mmCIF file of C-alpha atoms and ligand atoms in Angstrom:
data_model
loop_
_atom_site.group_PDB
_atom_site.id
_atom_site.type_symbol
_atom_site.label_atom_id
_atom_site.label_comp_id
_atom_site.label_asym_id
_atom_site.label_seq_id
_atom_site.Cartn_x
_atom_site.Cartn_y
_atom_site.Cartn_z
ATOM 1 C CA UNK A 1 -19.983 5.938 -13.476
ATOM 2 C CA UNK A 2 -18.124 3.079 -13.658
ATOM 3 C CA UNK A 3 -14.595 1.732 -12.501
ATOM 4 C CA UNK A 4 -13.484 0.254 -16.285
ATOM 5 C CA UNK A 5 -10.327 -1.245 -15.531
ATOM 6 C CA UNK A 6 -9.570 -5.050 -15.813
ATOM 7 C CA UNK A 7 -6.673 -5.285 -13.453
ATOM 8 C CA UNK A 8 -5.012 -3.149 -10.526
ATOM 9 C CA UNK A 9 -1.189 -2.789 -11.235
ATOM 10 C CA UNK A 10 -0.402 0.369 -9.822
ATOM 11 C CA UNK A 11 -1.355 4.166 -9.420
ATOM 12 C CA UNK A 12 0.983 5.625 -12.439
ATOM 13 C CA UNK A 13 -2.065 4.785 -14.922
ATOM 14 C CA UNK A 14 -5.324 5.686 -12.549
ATOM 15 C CA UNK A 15 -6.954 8.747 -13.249
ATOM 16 C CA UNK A 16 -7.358 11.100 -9.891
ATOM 17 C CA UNK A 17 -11.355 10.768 -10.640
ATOM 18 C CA UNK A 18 -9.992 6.898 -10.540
ATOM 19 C CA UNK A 19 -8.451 7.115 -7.082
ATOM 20 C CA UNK A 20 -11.471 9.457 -6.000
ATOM 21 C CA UNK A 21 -13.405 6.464 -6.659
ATOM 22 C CA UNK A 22 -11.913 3.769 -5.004
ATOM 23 C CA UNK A 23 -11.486 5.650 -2.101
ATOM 24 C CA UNK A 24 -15.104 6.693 -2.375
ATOM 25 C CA UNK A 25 -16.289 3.192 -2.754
ATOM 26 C CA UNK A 26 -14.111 2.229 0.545
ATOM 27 C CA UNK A 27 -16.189 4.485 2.788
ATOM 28 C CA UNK A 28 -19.004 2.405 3.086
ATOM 29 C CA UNK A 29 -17.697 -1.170 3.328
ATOM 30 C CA UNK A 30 -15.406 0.369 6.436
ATOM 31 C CA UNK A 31 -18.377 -0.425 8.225
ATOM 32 C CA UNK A 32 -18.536 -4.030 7.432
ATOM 33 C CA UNK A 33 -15.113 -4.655 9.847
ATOM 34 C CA UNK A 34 -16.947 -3.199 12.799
ATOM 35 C CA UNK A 35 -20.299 -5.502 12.258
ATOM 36 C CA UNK A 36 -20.642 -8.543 15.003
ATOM 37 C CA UNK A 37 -21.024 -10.818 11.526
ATOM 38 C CA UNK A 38 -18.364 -9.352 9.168
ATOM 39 C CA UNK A 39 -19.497 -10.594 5.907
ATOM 40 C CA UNK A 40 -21.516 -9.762 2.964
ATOM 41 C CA UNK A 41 -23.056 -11.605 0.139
ATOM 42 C CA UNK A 42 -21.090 -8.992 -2.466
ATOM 43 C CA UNK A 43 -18.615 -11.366 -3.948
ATOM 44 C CA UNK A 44 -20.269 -14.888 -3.089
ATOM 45 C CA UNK A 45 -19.461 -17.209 -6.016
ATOM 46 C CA UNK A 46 -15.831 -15.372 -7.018
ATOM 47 C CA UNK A 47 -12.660 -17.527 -6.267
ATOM 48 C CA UNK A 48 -9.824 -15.129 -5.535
ATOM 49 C CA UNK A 49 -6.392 -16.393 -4.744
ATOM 50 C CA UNK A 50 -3.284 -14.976 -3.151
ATOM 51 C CA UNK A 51 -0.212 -15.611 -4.645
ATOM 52 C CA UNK A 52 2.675 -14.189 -2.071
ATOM 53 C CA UNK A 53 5.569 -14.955 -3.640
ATOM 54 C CA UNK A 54 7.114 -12.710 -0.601
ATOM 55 C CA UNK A 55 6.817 -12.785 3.167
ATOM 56 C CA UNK A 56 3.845 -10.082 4.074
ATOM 57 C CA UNK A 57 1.630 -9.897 7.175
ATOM 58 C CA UNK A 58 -0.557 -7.325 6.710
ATOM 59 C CA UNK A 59 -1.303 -7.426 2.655
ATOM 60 C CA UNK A 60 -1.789 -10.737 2.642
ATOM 61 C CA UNK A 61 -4.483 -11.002 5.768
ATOM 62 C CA UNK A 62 -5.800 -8.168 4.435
ATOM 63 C CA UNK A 63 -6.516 -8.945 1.326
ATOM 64 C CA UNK A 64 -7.880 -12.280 2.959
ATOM 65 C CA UNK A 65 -10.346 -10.371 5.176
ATOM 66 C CA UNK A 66 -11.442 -8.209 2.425
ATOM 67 C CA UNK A 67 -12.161 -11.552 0.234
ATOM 68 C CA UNK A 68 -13.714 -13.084 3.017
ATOM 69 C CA UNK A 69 -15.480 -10.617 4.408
ATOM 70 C CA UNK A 70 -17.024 -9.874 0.761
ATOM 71 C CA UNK A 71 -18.164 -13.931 0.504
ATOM 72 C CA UNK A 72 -15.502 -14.454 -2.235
ATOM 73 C CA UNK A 73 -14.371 -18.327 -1.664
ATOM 74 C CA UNK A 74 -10.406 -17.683 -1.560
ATOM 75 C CA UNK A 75 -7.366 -19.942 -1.172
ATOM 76 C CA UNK A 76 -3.878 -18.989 -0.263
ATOM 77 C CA UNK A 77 -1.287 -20.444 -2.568
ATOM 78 C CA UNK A 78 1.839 -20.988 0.138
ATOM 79 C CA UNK A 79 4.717 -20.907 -2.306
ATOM 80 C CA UNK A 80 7.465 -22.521 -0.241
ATOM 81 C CA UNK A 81 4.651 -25.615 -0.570
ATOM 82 C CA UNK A 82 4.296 -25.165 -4.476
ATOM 83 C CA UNK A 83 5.313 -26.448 -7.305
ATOM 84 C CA UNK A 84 7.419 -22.663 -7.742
ATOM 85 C CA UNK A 85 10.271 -24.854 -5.688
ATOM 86 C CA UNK A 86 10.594 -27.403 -8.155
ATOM 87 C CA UNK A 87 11.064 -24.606 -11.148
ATOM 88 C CA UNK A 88 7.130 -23.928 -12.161
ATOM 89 C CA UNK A 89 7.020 -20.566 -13.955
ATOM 90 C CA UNK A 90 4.797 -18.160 -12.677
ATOM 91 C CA UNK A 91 2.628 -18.094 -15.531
ATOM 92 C CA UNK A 92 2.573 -21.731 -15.656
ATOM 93 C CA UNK A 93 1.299 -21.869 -12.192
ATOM 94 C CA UNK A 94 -1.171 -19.140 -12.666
ATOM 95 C CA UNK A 95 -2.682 -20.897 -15.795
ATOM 96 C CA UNK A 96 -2.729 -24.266 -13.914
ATOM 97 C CA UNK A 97 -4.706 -22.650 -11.016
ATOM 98 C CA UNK A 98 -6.668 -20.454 -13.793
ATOM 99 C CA UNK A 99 -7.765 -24.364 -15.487
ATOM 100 C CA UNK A 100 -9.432 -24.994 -11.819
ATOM 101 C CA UNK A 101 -11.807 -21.598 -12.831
ATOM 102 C CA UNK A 102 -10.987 -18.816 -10.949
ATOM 103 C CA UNK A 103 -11.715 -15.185 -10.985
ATOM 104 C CA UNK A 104 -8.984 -12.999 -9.428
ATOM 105 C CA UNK A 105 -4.987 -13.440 -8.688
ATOM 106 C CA UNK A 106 -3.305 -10.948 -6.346
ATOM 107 C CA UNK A 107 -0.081 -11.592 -6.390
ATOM 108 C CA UNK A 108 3.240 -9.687 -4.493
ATOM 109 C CA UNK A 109 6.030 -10.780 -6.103
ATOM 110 C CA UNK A 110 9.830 -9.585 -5.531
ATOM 111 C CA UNK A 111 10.543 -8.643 -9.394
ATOM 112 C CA UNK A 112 9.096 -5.089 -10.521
ATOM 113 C CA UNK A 113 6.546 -5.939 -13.597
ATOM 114 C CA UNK A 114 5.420 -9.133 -12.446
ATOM 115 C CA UNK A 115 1.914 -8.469 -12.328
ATOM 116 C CA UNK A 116 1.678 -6.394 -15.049
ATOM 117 C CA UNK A 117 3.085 -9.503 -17.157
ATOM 118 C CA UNK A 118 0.908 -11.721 -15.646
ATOM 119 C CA UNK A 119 -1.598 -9.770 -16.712
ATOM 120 C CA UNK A 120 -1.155 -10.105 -20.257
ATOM 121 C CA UNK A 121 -1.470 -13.650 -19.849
ATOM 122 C CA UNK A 122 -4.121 -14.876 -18.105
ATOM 123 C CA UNK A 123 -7.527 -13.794 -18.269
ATOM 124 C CA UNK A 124 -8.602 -13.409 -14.706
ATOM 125 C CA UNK A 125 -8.274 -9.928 -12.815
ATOM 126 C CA UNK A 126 -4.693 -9.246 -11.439
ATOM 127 C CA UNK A 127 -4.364 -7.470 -8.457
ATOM 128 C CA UNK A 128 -0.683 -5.754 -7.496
ATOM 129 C CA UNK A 129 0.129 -6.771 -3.839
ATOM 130 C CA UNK A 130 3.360 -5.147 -4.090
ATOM 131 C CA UNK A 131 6.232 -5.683 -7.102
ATOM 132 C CA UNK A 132 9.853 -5.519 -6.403
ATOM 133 C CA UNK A 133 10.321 -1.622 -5.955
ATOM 134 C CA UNK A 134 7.539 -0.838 -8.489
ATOM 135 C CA UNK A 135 4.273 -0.076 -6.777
ATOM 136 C CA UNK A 136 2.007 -1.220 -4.149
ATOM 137 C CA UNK A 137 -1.130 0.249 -5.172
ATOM 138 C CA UNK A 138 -3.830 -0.777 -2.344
ATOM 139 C CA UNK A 139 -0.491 0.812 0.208
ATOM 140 C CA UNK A 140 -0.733 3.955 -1.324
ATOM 141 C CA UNK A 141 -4.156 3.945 -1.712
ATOM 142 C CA UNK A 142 -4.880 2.787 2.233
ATOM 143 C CA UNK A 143 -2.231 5.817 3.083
ATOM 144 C CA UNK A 144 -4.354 8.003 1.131
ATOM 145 C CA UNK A 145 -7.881 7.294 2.844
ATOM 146 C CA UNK A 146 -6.151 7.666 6.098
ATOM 147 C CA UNK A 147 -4.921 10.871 5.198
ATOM 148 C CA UNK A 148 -8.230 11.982 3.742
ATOM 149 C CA UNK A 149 -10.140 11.279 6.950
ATOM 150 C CA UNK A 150 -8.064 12.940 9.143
ATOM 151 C CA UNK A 151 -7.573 15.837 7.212
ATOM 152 C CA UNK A 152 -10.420 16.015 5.175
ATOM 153 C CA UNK A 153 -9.171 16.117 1.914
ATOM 154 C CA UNK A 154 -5.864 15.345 0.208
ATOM 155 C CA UNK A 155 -5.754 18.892 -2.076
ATOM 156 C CA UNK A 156 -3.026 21.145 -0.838
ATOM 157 C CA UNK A 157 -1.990 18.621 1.795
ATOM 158 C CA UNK A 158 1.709 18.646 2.118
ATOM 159 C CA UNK A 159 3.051 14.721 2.891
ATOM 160 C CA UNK A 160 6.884 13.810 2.754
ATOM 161 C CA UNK A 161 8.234 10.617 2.707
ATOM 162 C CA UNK A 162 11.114 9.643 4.800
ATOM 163 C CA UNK A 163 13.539 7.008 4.875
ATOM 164 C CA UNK A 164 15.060 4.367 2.065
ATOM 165 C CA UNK A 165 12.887 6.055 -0.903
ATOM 166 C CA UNK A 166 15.112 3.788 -3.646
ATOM 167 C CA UNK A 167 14.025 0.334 -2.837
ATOM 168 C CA UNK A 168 9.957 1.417 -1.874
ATOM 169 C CA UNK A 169 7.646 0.363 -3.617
ATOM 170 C CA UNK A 170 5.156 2.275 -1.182
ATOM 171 C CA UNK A 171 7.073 5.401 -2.270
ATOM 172 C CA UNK A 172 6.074 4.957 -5.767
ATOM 173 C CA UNK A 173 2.491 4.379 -5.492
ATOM 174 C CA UNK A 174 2.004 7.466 -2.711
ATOM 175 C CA UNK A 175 4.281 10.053 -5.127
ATOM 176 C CA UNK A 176 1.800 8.941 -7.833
ATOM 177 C CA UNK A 177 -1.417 9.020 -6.070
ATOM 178 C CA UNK A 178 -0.723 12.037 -3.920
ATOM 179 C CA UNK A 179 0.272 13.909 -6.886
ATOM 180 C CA UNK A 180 -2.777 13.270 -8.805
ATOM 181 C CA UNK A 181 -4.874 13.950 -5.660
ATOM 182 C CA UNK A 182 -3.349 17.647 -5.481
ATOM 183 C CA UNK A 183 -0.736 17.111 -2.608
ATOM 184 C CA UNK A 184 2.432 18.226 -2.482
ATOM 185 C CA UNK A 185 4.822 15.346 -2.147
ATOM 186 C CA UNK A 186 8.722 15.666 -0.885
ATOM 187 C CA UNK A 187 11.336 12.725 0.128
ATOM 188 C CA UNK A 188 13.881 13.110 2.681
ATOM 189 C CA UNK A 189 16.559 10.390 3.567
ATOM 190 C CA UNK A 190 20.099 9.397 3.239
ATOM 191 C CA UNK A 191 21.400 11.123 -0.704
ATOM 192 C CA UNK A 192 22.379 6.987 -1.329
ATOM 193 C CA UNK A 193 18.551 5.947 -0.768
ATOM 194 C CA UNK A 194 17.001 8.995 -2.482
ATOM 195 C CA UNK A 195 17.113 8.896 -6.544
ATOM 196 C CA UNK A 196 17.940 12.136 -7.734
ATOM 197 C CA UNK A 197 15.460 11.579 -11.016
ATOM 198 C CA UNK A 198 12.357 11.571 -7.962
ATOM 199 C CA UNK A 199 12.320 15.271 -8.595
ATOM 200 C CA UNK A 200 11.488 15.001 -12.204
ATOM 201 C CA UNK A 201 8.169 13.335 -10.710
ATOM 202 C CA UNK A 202 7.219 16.899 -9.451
ATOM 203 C CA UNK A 203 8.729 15.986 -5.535
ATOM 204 C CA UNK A 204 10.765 18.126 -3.440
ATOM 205 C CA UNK A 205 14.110 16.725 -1.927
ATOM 206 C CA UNK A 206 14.456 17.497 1.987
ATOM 207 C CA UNK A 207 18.556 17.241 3.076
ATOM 208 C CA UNK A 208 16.991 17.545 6.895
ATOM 209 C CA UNK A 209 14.597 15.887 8.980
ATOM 210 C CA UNK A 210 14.187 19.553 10.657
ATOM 211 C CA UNK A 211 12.989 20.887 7.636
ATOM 212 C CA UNK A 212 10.399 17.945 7.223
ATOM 213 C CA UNK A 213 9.059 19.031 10.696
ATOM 214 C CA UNK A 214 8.798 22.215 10.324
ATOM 215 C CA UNK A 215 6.884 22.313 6.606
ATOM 216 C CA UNK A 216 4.862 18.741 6.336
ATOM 217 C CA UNK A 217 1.341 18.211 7.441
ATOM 218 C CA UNK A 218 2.073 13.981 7.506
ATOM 219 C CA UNK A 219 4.989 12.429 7.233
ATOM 220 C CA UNK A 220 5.609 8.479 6.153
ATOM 221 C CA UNK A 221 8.117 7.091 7.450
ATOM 222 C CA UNK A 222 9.746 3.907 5.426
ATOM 223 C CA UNK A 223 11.292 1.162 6.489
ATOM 224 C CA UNK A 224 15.203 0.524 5.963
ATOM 225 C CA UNK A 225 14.907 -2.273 3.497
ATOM 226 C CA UNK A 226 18.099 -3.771 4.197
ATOM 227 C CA UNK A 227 17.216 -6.952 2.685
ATOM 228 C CA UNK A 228 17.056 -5.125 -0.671
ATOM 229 C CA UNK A 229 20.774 -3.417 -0.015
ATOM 230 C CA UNK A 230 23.420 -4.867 -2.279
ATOM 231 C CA UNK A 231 26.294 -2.519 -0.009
ATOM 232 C CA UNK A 232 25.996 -0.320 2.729
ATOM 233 C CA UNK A 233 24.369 2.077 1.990
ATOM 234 C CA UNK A 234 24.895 4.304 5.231
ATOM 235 C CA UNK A 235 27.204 4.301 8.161
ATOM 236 C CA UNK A 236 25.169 2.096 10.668
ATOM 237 C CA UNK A 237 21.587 1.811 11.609
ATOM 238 C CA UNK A 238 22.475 4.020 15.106
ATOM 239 C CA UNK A 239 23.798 6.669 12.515
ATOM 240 C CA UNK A 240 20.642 6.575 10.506
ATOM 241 C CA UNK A 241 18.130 6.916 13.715
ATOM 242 C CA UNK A 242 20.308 9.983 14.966
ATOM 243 C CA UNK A 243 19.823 11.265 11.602
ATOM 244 C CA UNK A 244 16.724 10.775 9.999
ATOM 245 C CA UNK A 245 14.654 9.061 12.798
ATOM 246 C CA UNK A 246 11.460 9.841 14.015
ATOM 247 C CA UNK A 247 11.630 10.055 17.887
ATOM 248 C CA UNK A 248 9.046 12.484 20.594
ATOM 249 C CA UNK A 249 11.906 15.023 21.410
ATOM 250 C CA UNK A 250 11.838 15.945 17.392
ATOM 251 C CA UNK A 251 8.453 16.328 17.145
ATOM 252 C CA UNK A 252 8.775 18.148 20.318
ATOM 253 C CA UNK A 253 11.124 20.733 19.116
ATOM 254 C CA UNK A 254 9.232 20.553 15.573
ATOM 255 C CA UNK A 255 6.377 22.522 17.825
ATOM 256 C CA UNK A 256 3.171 21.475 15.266
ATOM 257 C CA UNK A 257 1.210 19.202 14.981
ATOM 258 C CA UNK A 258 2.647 16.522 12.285
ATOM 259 C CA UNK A 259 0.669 13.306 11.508
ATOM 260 C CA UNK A 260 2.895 10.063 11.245
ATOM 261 C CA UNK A 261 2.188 7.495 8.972
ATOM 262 C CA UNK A 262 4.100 4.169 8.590
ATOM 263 C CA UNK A 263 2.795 1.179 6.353
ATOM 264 C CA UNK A 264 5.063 -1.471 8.097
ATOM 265 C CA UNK A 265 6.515 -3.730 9.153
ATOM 266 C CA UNK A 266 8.257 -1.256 11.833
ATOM 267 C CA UNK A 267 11.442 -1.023 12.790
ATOM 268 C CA UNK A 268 11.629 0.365 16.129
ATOM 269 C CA UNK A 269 14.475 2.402 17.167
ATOM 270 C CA UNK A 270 16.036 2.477 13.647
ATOM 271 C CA UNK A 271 12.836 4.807 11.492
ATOM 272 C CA UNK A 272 11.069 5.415 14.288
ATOM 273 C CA UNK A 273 11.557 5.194 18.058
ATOM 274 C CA UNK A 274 8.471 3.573 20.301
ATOM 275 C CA UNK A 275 7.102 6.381 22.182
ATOM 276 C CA UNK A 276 5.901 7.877 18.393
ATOM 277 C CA UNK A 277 5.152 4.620 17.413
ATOM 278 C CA UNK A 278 2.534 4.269 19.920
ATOM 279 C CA UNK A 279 2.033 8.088 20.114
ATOM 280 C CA UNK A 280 -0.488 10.418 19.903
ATOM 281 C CA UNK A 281 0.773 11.853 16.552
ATOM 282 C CA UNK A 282 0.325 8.668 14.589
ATOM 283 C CA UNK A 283 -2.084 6.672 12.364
ATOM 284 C CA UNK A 284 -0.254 3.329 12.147
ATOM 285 C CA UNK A 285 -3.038 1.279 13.108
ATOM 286 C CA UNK A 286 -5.463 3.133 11.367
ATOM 287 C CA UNK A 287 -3.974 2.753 8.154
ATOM 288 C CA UNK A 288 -4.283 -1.185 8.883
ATOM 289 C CA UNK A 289 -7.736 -0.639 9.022
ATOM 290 C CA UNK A 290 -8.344 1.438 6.271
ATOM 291 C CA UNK A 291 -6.181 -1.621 4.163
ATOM 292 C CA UNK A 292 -9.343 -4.126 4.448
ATOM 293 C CA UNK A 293 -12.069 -1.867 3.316
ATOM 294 C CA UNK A 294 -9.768 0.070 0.779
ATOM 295 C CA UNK A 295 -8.870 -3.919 -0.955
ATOM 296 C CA UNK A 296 -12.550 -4.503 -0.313
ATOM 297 C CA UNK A 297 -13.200 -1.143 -2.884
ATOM 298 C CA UNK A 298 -10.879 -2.825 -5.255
ATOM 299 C CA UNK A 299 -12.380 -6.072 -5.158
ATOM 300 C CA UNK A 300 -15.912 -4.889 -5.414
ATOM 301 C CA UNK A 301 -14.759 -2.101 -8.860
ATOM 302 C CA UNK A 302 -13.074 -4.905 -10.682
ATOM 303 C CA UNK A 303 -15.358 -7.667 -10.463
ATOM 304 C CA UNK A 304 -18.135 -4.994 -12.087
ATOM 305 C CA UNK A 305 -19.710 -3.081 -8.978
ATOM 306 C CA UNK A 306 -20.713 0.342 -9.135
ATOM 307 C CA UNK A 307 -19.435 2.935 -7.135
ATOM 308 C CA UNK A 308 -23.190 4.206 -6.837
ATOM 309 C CA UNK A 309 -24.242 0.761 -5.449
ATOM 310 C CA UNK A 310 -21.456 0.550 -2.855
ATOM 311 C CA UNK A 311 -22.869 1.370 0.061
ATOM 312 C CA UNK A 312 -26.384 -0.524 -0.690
ATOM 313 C CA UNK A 313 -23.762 -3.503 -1.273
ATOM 314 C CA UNK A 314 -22.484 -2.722 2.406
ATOM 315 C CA UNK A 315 -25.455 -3.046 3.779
ATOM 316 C CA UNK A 316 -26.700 -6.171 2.344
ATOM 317 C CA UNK A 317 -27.286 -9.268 4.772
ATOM 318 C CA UNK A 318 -25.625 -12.627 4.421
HETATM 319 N N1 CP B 1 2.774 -2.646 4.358
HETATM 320 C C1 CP B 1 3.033 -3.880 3.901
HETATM 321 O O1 CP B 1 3.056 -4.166 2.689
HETATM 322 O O2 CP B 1 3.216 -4.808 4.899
HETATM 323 P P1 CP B 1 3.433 -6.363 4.657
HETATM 324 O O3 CP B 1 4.762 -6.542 4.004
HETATM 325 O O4 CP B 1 3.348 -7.007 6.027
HETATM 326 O O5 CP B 1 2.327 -6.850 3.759
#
């Protein structure tokens, strides 16, 4: 079997045997990371580059690992630096850098679409690091191995997503992947951050936190993107946290046992108060993890590797 797709844009297209298979294929190179030399011969000879047209931390080093760690020779394009500043379009300064021969773009880019319509334009293999409030595929898919290895399978798994559900991107691409997987998916947050149309995806709309707690297996919680807010959008952030934030005493009361996921950047005391952050009930740092081998799986399918010949591809020496 083989992964057939030219470009990652986000998990509305993929195929659950599709997902299966890149999280299948990130098993083996999880091993890589923990290795005293990190590195592989898998992708020696590929030029990737990382075109962050928005401020990340752990996409963009993690797609940098997973590059580096797979030999690719990769270059980060710092766009304050570019020629973007002085009016370049994006396509024109992904077919300039496409005239030096390269082999993969993975770009995160603030307007929804972007990668999709750079892929339609250039010939190398476009990656989706995140667009607008589209998708953010390798997110959803990282949330999804995490979930998979601590519950042992995603089928029947019931994970709700809390917090500002309009602007996330990372909403998007878990609804779609968990769905196809065989979860059950619900939102919970503020009624002027949830879309009412989400329930025509097949999700279930929580009013209460309480209800979360008492019903989900795993909960993600979201960052408040107020950078994204035209208005308020809710009272004030102390409202919010009394409302819809994740603290010990509600897990506490919840009485079970409720995984917490939360893809970052964290905003403590607004989403999510420390003591969970660092608790015992979450995955945060995990899911970090996960990131580098799950964009090493991408990296891997769409430059033309097997998912049979993953884990002899792991196990090759520099
Ligand atoms: N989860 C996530 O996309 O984080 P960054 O914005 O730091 O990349």
């Amino acid at each position: 079997m083989q992964f057939k797709r030219k470009h990652l844009l986000g998990l509305e297209e993929l195929t659950a045997e599709e997902i299966r298979m890149i999280l299948d294929t990130a098993v083996p190179f999880k091993e890589i990371s923990e290795r005293q030399i990190k590195k592989v011969p898998v992708l020696r000879g590929k030029t990737i580059v990382n075109l962050f047209f928005e401020p990340s931390t752990r996409t963009r080093t993690s797609f940098e690992f997973a590059e580096k760690r797979l030999s690719a020779d990769t270059i980060n394009v710092s766009i304050a630096q570019s020629s973007v500043v002085k009016g370049e379009t994006l396509v024109d300064t992904a077919r300039n850098l496409e005239a030096m021969r390269i082999d993969m773009v993975v770009i995160r880019h603030s307007a929804s679409g972007a990668p999709a319509f750079l892929s339609e334009r250039i010939d190398s293999n476009v990656i989706n690091a995140g667009d607008g409030w589209h998708e953010h595929p390798t997110q959803g898919l990282l949330d999804m191995l995490t979930l998979r290895d601590h519950f042992g399978k995603l089928e029947g798994l019931k994970v709700v997503i809390i917090g500002d559900i309009l602007h996330s991107r990372v909403a998007r691409s878990n609804i779609w992947g968990l769905k196809k997987m065989g979860a059950k998916v619900g939102v919970c947050g503020p009624p002027t951050l949830v879309p009412r149309q989400i329930s025509d995806l097949g999700v279930q709309i929580y009013s209460r936190v309480e209800d979360v707690l008492s019903e989900a297996d795993a909960i993600n919680v979201l960052r408040i993107q107020l950078e994204r807010m035209q208005s308020n959008m809710f009272p004030s952030l102390a409202e919010y946290n009394k409302l819809y934030g994740i603290s010990n005493k509600r897990l506490e009361q919840a009485g079970r046992d409720v995984l917490i996921l939360h893809p970052g950047p964290m905003n403590r005391g607004v989403e999510i108060d420390s003591n969970v952050a660092d608790g015992e009930h979450q995955v945060i740092l995990r899911q970090v993890t996960n990131g580098v081998a799950v964009r090493m799986a991408v990296l891997f399918l769409l430059a033309g590797g097997k998912p049979a010949s993953a884990a002899q591809a792991a196990s090759m020496l520099e």
